[in-house]
Tab-separated table of C-alpha atoms and ligand atoms in Angstrom:
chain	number	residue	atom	x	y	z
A	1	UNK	CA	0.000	0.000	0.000
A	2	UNK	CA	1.109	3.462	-0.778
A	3	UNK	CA	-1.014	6.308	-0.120
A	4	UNK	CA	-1.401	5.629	3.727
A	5	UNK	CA	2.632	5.812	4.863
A	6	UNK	CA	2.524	9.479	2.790
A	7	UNK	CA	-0.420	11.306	4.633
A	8	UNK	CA	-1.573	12.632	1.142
A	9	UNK	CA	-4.657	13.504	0.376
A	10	UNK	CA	-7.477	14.779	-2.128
A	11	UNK	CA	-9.625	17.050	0.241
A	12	UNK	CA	-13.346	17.028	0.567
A	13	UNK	CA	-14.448	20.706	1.481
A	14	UNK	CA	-12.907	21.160	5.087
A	15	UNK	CA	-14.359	24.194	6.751
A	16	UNK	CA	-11.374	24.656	9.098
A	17	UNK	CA	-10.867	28.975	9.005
A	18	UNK	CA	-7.937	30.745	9.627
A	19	UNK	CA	-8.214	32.337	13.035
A	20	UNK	CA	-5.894	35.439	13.355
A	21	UNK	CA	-6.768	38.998	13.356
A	22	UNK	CA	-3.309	40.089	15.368
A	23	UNK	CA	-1.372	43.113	14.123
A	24	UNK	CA	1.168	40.172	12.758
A	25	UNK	CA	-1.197	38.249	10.995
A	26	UNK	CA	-2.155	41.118	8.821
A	27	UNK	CA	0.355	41.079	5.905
A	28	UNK	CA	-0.471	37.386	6.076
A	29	UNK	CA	-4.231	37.886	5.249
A	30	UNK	CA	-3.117	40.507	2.964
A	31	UNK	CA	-0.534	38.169	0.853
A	32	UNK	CA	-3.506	35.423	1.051
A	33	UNK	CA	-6.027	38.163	-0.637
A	34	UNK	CA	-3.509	39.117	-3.515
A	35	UNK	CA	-1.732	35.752	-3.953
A	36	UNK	CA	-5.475	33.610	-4.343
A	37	UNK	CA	-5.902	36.329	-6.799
A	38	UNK	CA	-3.331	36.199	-9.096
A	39	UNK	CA	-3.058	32.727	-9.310
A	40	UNK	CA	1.052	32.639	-8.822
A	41	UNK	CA	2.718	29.880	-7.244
A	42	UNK	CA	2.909	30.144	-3.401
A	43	UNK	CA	6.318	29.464	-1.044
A	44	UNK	CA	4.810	29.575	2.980
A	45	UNK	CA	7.527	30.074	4.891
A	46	UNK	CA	7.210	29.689	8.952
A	47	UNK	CA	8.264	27.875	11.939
A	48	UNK	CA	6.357	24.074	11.982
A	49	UNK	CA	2.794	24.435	13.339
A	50	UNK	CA	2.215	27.931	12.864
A	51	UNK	CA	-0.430	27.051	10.500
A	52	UNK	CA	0.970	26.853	6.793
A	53	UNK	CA	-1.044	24.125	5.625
A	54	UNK	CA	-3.938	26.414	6.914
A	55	UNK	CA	-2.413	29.206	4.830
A	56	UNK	CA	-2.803	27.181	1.471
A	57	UNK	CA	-6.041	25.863	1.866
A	58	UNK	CA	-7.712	29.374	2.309
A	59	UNK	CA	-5.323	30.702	-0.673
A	60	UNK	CA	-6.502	27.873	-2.533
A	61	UNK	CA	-10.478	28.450	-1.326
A	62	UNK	CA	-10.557	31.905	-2.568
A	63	UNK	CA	-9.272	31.460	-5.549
A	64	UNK	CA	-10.469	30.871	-8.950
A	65	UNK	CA	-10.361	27.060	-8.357
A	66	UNK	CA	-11.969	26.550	-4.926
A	67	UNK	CA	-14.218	24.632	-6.655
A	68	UNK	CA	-11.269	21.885	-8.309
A	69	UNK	CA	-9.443	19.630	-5.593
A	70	UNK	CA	-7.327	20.756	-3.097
A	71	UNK	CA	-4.482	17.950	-2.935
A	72	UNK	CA	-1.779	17.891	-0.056
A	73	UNK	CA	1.338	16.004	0.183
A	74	UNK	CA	4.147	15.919	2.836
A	75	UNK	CA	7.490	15.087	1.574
A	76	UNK	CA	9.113	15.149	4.902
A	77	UNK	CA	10.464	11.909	5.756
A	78	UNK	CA	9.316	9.656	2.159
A	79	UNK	CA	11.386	7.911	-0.254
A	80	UNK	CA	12.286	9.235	-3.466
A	81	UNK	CA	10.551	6.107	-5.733
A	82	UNK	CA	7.545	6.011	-3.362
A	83	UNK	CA	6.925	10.000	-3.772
A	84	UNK	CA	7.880	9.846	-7.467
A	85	UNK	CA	5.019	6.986	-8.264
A	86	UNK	CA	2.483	9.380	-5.802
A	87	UNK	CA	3.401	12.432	-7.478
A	88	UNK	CA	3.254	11.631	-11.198
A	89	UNK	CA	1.176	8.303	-11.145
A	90	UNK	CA	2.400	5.098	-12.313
A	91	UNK	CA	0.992	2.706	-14.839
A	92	UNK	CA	0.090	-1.038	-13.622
A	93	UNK	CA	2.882	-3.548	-13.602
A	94	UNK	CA	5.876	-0.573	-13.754
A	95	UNK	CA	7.519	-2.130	-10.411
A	96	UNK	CA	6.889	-4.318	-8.310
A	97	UNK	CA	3.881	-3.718	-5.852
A	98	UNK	CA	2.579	-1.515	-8.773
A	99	UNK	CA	-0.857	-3.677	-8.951
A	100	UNK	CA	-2.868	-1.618	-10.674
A	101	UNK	CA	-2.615	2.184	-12.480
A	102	UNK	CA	-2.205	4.927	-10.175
A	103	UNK	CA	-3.133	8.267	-11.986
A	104	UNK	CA	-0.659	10.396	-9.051
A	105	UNK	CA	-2.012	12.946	-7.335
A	106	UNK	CA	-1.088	15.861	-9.555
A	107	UNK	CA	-3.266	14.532	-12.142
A	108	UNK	CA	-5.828	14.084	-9.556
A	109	UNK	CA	-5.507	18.013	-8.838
A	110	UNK	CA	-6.202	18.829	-12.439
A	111	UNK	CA	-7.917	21.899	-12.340
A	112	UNK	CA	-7.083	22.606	-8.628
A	113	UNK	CA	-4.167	23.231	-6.006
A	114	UNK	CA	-1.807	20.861	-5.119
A	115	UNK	CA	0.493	21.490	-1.597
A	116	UNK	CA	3.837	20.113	-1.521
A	117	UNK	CA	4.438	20.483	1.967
A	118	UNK	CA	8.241	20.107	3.625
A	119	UNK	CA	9.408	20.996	0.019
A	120	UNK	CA	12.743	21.408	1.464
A	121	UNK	CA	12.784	17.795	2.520
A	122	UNK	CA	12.672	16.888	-1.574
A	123	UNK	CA	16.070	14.849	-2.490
A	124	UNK	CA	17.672	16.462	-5.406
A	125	UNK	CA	16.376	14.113	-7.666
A	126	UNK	CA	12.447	14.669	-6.559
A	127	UNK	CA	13.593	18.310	-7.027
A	128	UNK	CA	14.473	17.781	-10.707
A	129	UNK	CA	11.518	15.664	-11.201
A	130	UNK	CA	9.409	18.665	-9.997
A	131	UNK	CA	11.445	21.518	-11.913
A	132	UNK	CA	10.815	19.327	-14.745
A	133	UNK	CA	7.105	19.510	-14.363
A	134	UNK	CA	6.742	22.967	-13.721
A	135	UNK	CA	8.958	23.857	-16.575
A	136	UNK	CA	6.517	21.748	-19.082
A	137	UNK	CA	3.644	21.200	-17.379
A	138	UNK	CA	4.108	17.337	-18.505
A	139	UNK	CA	3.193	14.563	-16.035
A	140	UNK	CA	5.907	11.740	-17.187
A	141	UNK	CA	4.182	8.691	-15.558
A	142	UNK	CA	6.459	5.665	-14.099
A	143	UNK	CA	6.371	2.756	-17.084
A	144	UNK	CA	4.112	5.368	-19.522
A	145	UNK	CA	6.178	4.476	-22.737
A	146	UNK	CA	5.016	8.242	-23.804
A	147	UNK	CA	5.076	11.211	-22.015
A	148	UNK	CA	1.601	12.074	-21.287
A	149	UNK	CA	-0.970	14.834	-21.167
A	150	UNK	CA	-0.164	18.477	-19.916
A	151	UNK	CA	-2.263	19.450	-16.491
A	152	UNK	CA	-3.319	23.095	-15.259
A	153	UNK	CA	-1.971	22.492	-11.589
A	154	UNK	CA	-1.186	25.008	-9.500
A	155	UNK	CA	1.558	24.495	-6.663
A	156	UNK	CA	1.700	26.095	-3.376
A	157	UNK	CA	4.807	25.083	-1.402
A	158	UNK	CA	5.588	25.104	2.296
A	159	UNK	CA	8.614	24.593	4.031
A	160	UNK	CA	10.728	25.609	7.530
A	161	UNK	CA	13.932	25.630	6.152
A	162	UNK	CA	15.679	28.424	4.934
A	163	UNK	CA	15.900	27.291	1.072
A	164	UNK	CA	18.331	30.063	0.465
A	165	UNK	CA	20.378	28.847	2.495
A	166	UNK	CA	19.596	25.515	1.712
A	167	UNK	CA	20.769	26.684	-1.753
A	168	UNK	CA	23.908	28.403	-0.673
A	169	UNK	CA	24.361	24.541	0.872
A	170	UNK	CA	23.947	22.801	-2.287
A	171	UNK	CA	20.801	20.959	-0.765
A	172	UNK	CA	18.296	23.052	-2.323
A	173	UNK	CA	18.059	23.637	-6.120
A	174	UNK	CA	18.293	27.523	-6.615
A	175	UNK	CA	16.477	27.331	-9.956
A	176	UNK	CA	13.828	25.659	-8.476
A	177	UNK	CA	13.231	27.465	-5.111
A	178	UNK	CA	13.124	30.680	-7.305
A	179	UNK	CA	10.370	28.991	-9.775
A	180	UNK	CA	9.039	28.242	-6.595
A	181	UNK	CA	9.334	31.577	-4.747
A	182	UNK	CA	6.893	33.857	-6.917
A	183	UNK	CA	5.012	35.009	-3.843
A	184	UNK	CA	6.066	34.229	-0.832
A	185	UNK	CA	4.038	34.431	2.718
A	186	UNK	CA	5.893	34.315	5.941
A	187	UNK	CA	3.590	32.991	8.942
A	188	UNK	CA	4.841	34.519	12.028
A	189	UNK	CA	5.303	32.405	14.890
A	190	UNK	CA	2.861	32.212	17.985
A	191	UNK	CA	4.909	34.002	19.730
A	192	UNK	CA	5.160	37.056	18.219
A	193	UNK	CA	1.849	37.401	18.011
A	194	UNK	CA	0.025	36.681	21.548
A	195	UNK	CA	-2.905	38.733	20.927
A	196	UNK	CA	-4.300	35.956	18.749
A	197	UNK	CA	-4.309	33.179	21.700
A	198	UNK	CA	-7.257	34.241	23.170
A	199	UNK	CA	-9.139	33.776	19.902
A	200	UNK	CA	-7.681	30.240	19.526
A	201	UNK	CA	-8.469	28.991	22.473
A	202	UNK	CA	-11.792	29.652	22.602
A	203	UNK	CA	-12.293	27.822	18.963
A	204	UNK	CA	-10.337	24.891	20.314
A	205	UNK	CA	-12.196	24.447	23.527
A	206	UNK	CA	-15.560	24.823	21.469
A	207	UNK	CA	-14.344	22.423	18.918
A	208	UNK	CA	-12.903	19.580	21.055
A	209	UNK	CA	-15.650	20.181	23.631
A	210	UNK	CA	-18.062	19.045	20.689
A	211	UNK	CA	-15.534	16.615	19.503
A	212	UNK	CA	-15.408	15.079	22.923
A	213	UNK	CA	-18.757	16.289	24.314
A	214	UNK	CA	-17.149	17.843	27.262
A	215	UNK	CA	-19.709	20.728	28.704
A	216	UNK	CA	-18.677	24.277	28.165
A	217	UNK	CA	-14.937	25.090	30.027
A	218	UNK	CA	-13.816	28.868	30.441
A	219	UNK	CA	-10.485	29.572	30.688
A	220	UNK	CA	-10.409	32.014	34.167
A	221	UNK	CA	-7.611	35.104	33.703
A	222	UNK	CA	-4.794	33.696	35.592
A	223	UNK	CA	-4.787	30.614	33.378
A	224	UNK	CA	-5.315	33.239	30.208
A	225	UNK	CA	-1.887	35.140	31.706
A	226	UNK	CA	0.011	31.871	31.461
A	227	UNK	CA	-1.101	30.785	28.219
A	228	UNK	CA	-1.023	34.208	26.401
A	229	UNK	CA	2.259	34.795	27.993
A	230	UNK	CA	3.860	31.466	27.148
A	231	UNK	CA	6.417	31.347	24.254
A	232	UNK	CA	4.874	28.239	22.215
A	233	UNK	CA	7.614	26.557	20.633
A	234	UNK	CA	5.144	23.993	18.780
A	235	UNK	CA	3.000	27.056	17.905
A	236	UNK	CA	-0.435	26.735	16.901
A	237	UNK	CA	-0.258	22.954	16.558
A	238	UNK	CA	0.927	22.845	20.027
A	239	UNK	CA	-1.860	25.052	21.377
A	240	UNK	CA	-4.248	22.921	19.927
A	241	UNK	CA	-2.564	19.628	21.655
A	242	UNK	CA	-3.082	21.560	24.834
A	243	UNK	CA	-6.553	22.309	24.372
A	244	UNK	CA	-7.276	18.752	23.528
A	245	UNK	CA	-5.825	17.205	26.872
A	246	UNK	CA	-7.203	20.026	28.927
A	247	UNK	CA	-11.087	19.036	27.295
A	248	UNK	CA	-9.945	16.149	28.180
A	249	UNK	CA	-9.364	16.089	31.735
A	250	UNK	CA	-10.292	19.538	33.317
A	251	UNK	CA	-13.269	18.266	34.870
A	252	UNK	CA	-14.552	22.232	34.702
A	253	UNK	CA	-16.377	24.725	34.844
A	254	UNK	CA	-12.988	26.869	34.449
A	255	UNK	CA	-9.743	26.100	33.944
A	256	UNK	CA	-6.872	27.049	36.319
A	257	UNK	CA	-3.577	27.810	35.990
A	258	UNK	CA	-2.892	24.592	37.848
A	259	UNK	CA	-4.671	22.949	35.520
A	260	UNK	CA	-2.003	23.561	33.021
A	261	UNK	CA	0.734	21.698	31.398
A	262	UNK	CA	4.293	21.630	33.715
A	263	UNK	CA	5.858	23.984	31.081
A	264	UNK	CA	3.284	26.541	30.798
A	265	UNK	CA	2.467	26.597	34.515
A	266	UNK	CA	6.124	27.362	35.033
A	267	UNK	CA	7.257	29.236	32.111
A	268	UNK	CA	8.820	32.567	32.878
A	269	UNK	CA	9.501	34.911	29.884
A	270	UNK	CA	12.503	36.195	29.573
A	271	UNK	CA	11.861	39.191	27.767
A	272	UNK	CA	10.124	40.658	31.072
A	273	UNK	CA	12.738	39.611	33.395
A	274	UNK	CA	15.645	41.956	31.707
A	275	UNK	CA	18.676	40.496	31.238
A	276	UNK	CA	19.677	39.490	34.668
A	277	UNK	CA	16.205	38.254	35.973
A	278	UNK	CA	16.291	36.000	32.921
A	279	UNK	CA	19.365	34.373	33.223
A	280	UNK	CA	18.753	34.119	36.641
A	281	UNK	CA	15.153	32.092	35.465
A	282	UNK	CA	16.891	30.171	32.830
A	283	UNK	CA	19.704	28.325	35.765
A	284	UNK	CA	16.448	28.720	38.197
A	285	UNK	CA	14.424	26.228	35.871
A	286	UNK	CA	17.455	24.294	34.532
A	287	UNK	CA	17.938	23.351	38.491
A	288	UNK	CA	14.595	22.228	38.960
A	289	UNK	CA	14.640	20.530	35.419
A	290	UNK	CA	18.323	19.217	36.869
A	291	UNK	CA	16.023	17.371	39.653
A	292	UNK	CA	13.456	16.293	37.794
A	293	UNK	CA	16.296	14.266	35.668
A	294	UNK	CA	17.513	12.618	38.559
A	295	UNK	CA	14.858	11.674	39.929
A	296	UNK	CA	14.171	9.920	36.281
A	297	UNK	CA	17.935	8.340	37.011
A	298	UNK	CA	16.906	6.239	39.819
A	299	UNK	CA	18.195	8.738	42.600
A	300	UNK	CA	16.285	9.117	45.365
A	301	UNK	CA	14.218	12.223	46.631
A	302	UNK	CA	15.760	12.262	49.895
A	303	UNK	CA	18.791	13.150	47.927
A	304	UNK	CA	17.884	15.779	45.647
A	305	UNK	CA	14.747	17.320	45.916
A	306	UNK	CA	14.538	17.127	49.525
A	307	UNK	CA	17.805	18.407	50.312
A	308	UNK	CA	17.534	21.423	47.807
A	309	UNK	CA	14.617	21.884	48.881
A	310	UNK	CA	15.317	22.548	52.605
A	311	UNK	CA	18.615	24.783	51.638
A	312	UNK	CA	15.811	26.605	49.735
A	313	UNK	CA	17.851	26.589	46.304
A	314	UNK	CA	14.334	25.625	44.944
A	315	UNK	CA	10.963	27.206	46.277
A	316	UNK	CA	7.735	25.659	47.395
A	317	UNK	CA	6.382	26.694	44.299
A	318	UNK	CA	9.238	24.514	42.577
A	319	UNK	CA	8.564	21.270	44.713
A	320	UNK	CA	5.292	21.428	43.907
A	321	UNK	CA	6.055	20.821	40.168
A	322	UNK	CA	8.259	18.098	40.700
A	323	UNK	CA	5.305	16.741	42.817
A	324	UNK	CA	2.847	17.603	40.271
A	325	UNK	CA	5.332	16.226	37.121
A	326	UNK	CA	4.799	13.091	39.248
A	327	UNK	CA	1.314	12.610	40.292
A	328	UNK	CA	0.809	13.085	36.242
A	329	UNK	CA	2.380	9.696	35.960
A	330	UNK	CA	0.771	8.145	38.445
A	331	UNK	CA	-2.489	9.530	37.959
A	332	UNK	CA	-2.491	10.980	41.098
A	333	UNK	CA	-1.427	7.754	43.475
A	334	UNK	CA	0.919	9.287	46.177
A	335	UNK	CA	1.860	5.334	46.569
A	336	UNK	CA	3.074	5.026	43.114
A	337	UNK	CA	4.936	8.277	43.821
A	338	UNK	CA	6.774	7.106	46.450
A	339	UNK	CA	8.636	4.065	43.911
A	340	UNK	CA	8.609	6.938	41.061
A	341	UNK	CA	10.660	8.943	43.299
A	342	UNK	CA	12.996	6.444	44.415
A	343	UNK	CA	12.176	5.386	47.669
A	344	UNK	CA	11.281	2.255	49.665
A	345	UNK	CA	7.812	1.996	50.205
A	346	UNK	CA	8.140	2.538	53.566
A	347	UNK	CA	8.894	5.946	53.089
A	348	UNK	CA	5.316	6.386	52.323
A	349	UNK	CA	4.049	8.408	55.606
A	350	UNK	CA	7.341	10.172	56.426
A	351	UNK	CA	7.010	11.114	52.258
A	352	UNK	CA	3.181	12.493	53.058
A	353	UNK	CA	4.010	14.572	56.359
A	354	UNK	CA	6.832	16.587	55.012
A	355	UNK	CA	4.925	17.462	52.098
A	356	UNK	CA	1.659	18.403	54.053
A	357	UNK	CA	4.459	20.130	56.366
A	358	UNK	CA	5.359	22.212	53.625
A	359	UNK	CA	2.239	22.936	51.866
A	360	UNK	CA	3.766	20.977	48.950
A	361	UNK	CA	0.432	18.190	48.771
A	362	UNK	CA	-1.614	18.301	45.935
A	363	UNK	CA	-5.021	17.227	45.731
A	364	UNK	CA	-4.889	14.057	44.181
A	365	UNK	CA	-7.666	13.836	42.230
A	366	UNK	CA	-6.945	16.670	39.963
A	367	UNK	CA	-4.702	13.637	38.331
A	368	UNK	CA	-7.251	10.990	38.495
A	369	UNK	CA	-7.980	10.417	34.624
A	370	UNK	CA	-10.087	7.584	32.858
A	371	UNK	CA	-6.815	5.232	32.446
A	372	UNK	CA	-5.198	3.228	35.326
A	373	UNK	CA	-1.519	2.428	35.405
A	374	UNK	CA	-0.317	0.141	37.703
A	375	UNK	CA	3.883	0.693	36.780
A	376	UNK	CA	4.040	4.434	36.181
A	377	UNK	CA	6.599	5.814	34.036
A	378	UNK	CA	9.879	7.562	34.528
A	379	UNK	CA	9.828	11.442	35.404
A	380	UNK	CA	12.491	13.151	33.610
A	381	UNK	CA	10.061	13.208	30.351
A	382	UNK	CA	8.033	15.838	31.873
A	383	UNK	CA	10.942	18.808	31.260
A	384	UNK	CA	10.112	22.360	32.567
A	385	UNK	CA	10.834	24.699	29.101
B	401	ADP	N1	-4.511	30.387	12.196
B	401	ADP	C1	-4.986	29.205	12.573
B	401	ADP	N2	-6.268	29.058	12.929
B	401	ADP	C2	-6.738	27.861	13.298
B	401	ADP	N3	-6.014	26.748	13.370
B	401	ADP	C3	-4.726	26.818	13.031
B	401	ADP	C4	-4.148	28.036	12.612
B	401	ADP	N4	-2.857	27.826	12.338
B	401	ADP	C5	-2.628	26.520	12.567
B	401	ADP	N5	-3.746	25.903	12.981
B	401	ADP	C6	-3.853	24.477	13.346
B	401	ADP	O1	-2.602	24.087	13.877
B	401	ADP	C7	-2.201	22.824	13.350
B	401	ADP	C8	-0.905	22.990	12.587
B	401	ADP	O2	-1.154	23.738	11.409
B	401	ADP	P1	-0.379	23.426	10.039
B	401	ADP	O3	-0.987	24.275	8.998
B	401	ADP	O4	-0.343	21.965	9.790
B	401	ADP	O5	1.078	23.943	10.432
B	401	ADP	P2	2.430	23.861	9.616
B	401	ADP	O6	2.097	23.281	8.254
B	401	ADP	O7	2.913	25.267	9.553
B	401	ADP	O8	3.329	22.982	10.427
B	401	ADP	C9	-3.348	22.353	12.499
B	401	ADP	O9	-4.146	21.519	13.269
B	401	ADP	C10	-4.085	23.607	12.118
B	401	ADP	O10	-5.432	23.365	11.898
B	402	MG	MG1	2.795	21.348	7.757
């Protein structure tokens, strides 16, 4: 089977909208306007997840063919033979595994838009494959004996690689990212735009409330500081993996800042700090990160949390997300916390009482989700960004 290792596909009408009125996202809206317009081909440049699939469909859907298909295709990651046959088609019997005719999914786009996503990902060869196809039109089909029919196709490209570069770096075909590069529309990251989070959110929690038919949640304006404030490395595609989990397992009506993930809960900017402050965050974190670790290498907490702890190089606040990083794995068993952190079950009681000493307990059944786990995973995975 092909088609399913490539994530390709010939879209049926999808009705998922750009969401985005920030001062950032305005040349973007802008470039989609004039670029669906004239018809040009399309290079999206941006960080991965800030939404550059998103970007083509709508260029695609008001343009002149919104009503022709709308074909994607990731070339991240696929081998050159496999995205050759998918590309251009292949005629039965042409290799091995080649069953039956396969008409490739430019010729499927015939009339329409076809986005080669992760263009930068093409091996040379793909890339002269492609040049030659945009420099003719021509679809040369694996084991056709003639070359075949021209196609009206247009191509929108994506990528998060510098091609230039890439170029510069004999990786990248210059003649081809420039044949490429007629328009091009830079997606800002998440970050750089935090005005559009709000906005986000509230389509996500509608949408996977629905999805999930979880009642209403709000988000209350603590929980809105963290998340507008955090710096979203995974950008809009990690936003919406937040959204999901927190559907998932904020029982509601409002979520809470404790509510959220370890590194959004503890993520401090470093932009607001000034210079010092931030450093001063950045080895602040990277110690309680450093414990975390080792309490994933099999030391115990009496050994480093605890003792940091009580020569307050970390705070409360601190030991409460290593406690919390925990009860995550163990779904909120302070029993399975005690092996997770290294220490004999015995320690159990003497474990309980300095935390309530401290303030550091956390109600447990904030953690308490649908799934059981009876060996809990290593901590260490949950890393404070
Ligand atoms: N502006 C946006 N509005 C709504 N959803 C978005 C937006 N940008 C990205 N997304 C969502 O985020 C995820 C990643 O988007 P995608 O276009 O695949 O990113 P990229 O191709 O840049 O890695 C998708 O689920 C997409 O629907
Ligand atoms: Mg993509």
């Amino acid at each position: 089977m092909l088609t399913p290792l490539l994530r390709s596909s010939v879209v049926k009408p999808h009705h998922q909208s750009l969401i985005g009125t920030s001062d950032a996202m305005q040349p973007v809206l802008a470039d989609i306007e004039s670029s669906a317009r004239s018809g040009a081909k399309v290079l999206i440049t941006g960080e991965t997840g800030v939404g550059k699939e998103v970007v083509a469909r709508t260029v695609h859907q008001r343009s002149a063919r919104q009503a022709a298909p709308f074909v994607t295709i990731n070339c991240a990651g696929v081998p050159d033979s496999l995205l050759e046959s998918e590309l251009f088609g292949h005629t039965r019997g042409s290799f091995t595994g080649a069953v039956r005719d396969n008409p490739g999914l430019l010729r499927q786009a015939d009339g329409g838009t076809v986005f080669l996503d992760e263009v930068g990902e093409m091996s040379l060869r793909m890339q002269a494959l492609l040049l030659r196809f945009l420099e003719t039109g021509e679809i040369q089909t694996i084991g056709a004996v003639t070359a075949s029919s021209k196609i009206d196709v247009r191509v929108i490209t994506a990528t998060n690689r510098n091609l230039l570069e890439a170029a510069t770096a004999r990786e990248f075909r210059e003649d081809l990212y420039y044949r490429l590069n007629v328009f091009e529309i830079r997606v800002p990251p998440l970050r750089g735009r935090p005005s559009d989070i709000p906005m986000l959110l509230e389509y996500y929690l509608r949408w996977f409330g629905e999805q999930h038919r979880q009642g209403p949640l709000a988000v209350s304006e603590a929980a809105m500081d963290r998340l507008t404030s955090y710096a979203w490395p995974g950008n809009v595609r990690e936003l919406r993996n937040v959204v999901e989990r927190l559907v998932l397992r904020v029982q509601g009506p409002t979520i809470e800042p404790d509510a959220l993930p370890i590194e959004i809960a503890s993520y401090v900017p470093a932009a607001q700090e000034g210079p010092i402050h931030a450093r001063e965050a950045v080895s602040h974190k990277a110690r309680v990160d450093g414990l975390i670790e080792r309490l994933g290498q099999k030391e115990s907490f009496w050994t480093s949390a605890y003792p940091a702890f009580m020569a307050r190089d970390i705070t409360r606040d601190d030991m409460r997300l290593i406690v919390r990083s925990g009860l995550e794995q163990t779904h909120g068993s302070y029993r399975l916390l005690v092996g997770l952190f290294n220490m004999p079950a015995d320690d159990y009681k003497r474990f309980l009482s300095f935390l309530k000493q401290h303030d550091c307990n956390l109600p447990f059944q904030r953690f308490r989700s649908g799934a059981k786990i009876s060996q809990p995973v290593r901590p260490g995975m949950a890393k404070i960004a």
